[in-house]
Amino acid sequence: MTDSIKVVCTSCDVVNKLPSDKLTAGGRCGQCKKKLFAGKYVTLKASNAQRHFEQNDLPVVVDCWAGWCGPCRSFAPTFEQAIKKLEPKARFAKLDTEHEQRLAARFNIRSIPTLLVMKNGKELARQAGVMNLSQFEQWLKPYIS
């Protein structure tokens, strides 16, 4: 019998169950029918953050950023490269600290960019500042399998 893994859809925020041995094959959302792993991040909002943090069996890597932040904009391509390279080992998300100030305050975001790794509703790691892809992957290594 194969274990299943819960994955929250980046498009419609519905929780899906996939056989763990089929994770690399991807799969489609049972509700919206979009690919569960399409090399895209989820945009976190007050309405969906809890679901992504608590219902994903995968670690959720969060980029806390703002549009006016130069270092945040310079890190964005690295974050996108990491998604394409590391999915489905993790779920990737972005939190716009300017538009979701209460959510950012909940996580005590004091500087940006700040990266978080969340799993089962708990923060596993935090790192402030910009990294290149190699540094980012090295930092994530202990948290993603």
Tab-separated table of C-alpha atoms in Angstrom:
chain	number	residue	atom	x	y	z
A	1	MET	CA	0.000	0.000	0.000
A	2	THR	CA	1.331	3.405	-0.997
A	3	ASP	CA	1.316	6.334	1.390
A	4	SER	CA	-0.386	9.477	0.193
A	5	ILE	CA	0.835	13.007	0.507
A	6	LYS	CA	-1.295	16.144	0.816
A	7	VAL	CA	-0.545	18.931	-1.641
A	8	VAL	CA	-2.427	22.237	-1.724
A	9	CYS	CA	-3.143	23.525	-5.237
A	10	THR	CA	-1.377	26.789	-6.113
A	11	SER	CA	-4.327	27.866	-8.267
A	12	CYS	CA	-7.434	27.182	-6.169
A	13	ASP	CA	-6.049	26.348	-2.683
A	14	VAL	CA	-7.807	22.959	-2.531
A	15	VAL	CA	-6.062	20.137	-0.647
A	16	ASN	CA	-5.287	17.153	-2.899
A	17	LYS	CA	-3.939	13.722	-1.979
A	18	LEU	CA	-1.334	12.081	-4.213
A	19	PRO	CA	0.316	8.686	-3.832
A	20	SER	CA	3.808	9.517	-2.553
A	21	ASP	CA	5.432	7.335	-5.221
A	22	LYS	CA	3.653	9.404	-7.906
A	23	LEU	CA	4.792	12.785	-6.579
A	24	THR	CA	7.418	13.315	-9.276
A	25	ALA	CA	4.814	12.590	-11.952
A	26	GLY	CA	2.892	15.596	-10.671
A	27	GLY	CA	-0.816	15.212	-10.990
A	28	ARG	CA	-3.707	17.556	-11.440
A	29	CYS	CA	-5.940	19.271	-8.932
A	30	GLY	CA	-9.170	17.401	-8.294
A	31	GLN	CA	-11.118	20.663	-8.369
A	32	CYS	CA	-9.626	23.059	-10.937
A	33	LYS	CA	-7.789	20.367	-12.987
A	34	LYS	CA	-4.600	22.466	-13.213
A	35	LYS	CA	-1.177	20.881	-12.717
A	36	LEU	CA	-0.187	20.621	-9.058
A	37	PHE	CA	3.474	21.242	-9.952
A	38	ALA	CA	3.749	23.714	-12.794
A	39	GLY	CA	6.852	25.637	-11.735
A	40	LYS	CA	4.750	28.394	-10.146
A	41	TYR	CA	4.596	29.820	-6.668
A	42	VAL	CA	1.443	30.437	-4.674
A	43	THR	CA	0.633	33.998	-3.663
A	44	LEU	CA	-0.018	33.974	0.071
A	45	LYS	CA	-2.905	35.989	1.448
A	46	ALA	CA	-4.615	36.080	4.809
A	47	SER	CA	-7.322	33.859	3.302
A	48	ASN	CA	-5.055	31.003	2.138
A	49	ALA	CA	-1.816	31.099	4.165
A	50	GLN	CA	-2.999	28.876	6.997
A	51	ARG	CA	-4.160	26.189	4.582
A	52	HIS	CA	-0.829	26.155	2.736
A	53	PHE	CA	1.217	26.108	5.934
A	54	GLU	CA	-0.817	23.475	7.752
A	55	GLN	CA	-2.281	21.252	5.027
A	56	ASN	CA	0.748	20.726	2.753
A	57	ASP	CA	2.778	17.671	3.673
A	58	LEU	CA	5.629	19.299	1.748
A	59	PRO	CA	7.769	22.053	3.235
A	60	VAL	CA	6.614	25.505	2.093
A	61	VAL	CA	9.416	27.882	1.131
A	62	VAL	CA	8.234	31.485	1.481
A	63	ASP	CA	9.804	34.577	-0.057
A	64	CYS	CA	8.684	37.625	1.968
A	65	TRP	CA	9.118	40.630	-0.308
A	66	ALA	CA	7.758	43.998	-1.452
A	67	GLY	CA	7.567	45.585	-4.889
A	68	TRP	CA	9.556	48.673	-3.869
A	69	CYS	CA	12.479	46.582	-2.543
A	70	GLY	CA	15.444	46.420	-4.939
A	71	PRO	CA	17.068	43.355	-3.319
A	72	CYS	CA	13.672	41.587	-3.386
A	73	ARG	CA	13.354	42.241	-7.124
A	74	SER	CA	16.918	41.055	-7.735
A	75	PHE	CA	16.230	37.798	-5.827
A	76	ALA	CA	12.977	37.047	-7.703
A	77	PRO	CA	14.650	35.299	-10.693
A	78	THR	CA	16.669	33.101	-8.311
A	79	PHE	CA	13.486	32.119	-6.486
A	80	GLU	CA	11.829	31.225	-9.821
A	81	GLN	CA	14.851	29.125	-10.856
A	82	ALA	CA	14.705	27.275	-7.543
A	83	ILE	CA	11.034	26.449	-8.090
A	84	LYS	CA	11.739	24.893	-11.477
A	85	LYS	CA	14.688	22.958	-10.084
A	86	LEU	CA	13.333	21.805	-6.713
A	87	GLU	CA	9.626	21.090	-7.234
A	88	PRO	CA	8.056	18.715	-6.102
A	89	LYS	CA	10.385	18.437	-3.091
A	90	ALA	CA	8.821	21.618	-1.712
A	91	ARG	CA	5.973	24.049	-2.329
A	92	PHE	CA	7.036	27.635	-3.040
A	93	ALA	CA	5.135	30.751	-2.021
A	94	LYS	CA	5.509	34.522	-2.031
A	95	LEU	CA	4.234	36.878	0.624
A	96	ASP	CA	3.917	40.524	-0.412
A	97	THR	CA	4.608	42.238	2.907
A	98	GLU	CA	3.242	45.545	1.633
A	99	HIS	CA	-0.192	44.135	0.700
A	100	GLU	CA	-0.416	41.549	3.484
A	101	GLN	CA	0.949	43.555	6.410
A	102	ARG	CA	-0.964	41.645	9.095
A	103	LEU	CA	0.272	38.320	7.779
A	104	ALA	CA	3.845	39.643	7.626
A	105	ALA	CA	3.490	40.941	11.194
A	106	ARG	CA	2.261	37.509	12.318
A	107	PHE	CA	5.612	36.105	11.176
A	108	ASN	CA	7.551	39.021	12.646
A	109	ILE	CA	9.052	40.019	9.289
A	110	ARG	CA	11.381	42.928	10.066
A	111	SER	CA	13.540	43.055	6.941
A	112	ILE	CA	13.080	41.978	3.360
A	113	PRO	CA	13.736	39.837	1.576
A	114	THR	CA	13.243	37.227	4.274
A	115	LEU	CA	12.935	33.545	3.440
A	116	LEU	CA	11.011	31.091	5.601
A	117	VAL	CA	10.656	27.333	5.522
A	118	MET	CA	7.360	26.173	7.027
A	119	LYS	CA	6.116	22.645	7.652
A	120	ASN	CA	3.084	21.404	9.558
A	121	GLY	CA	2.302	24.974	10.598
A	122	LYS	CA	5.719	25.522	12.179
A	123	GLU	CA	8.630	27.649	11.081
A	124	LEU	CA	11.689	25.461	10.495
A	125	ALA	CA	14.107	28.092	9.203
A	126	ARG	CA	14.505	31.787	8.468
A	127	GLN	CA	17.084	33.699	6.464
A	128	ALA	CA	17.201	37.399	5.653
A	129	GLY	CA	18.925	38.770	2.572
A	130	VAL	CA	19.655	37.811	-0.999
A	131	MET	CA	21.354	34.570	-2.024
A	132	ASN	CA	22.441	33.185	-5.349
A	133	LEU	CA	20.895	29.915	-6.524
A	134	SER	CA	23.699	27.743	-5.179
A	135	GLN	CA	23.550	29.385	-1.727
A	136	PHE	CA	19.750	29.140	-1.711
A	137	GLU	CA	19.824	25.433	-2.561
A	138	GLN	CA	22.461	24.804	0.112
A	139	TRP	CA	20.375	26.655	2.689
A	140	LEU	CA	17.267	24.621	1.755
A	141	LYS	CA	19.019	21.247	1.681
A	142	PRO	CA	18.360	20.246	5.337
A	143	TYR	CA	14.626	21.005	4.982
A	144	ILE	CA	13.731	19.377	1.685
A	145	SER	CA	14.291	15.739	0.772
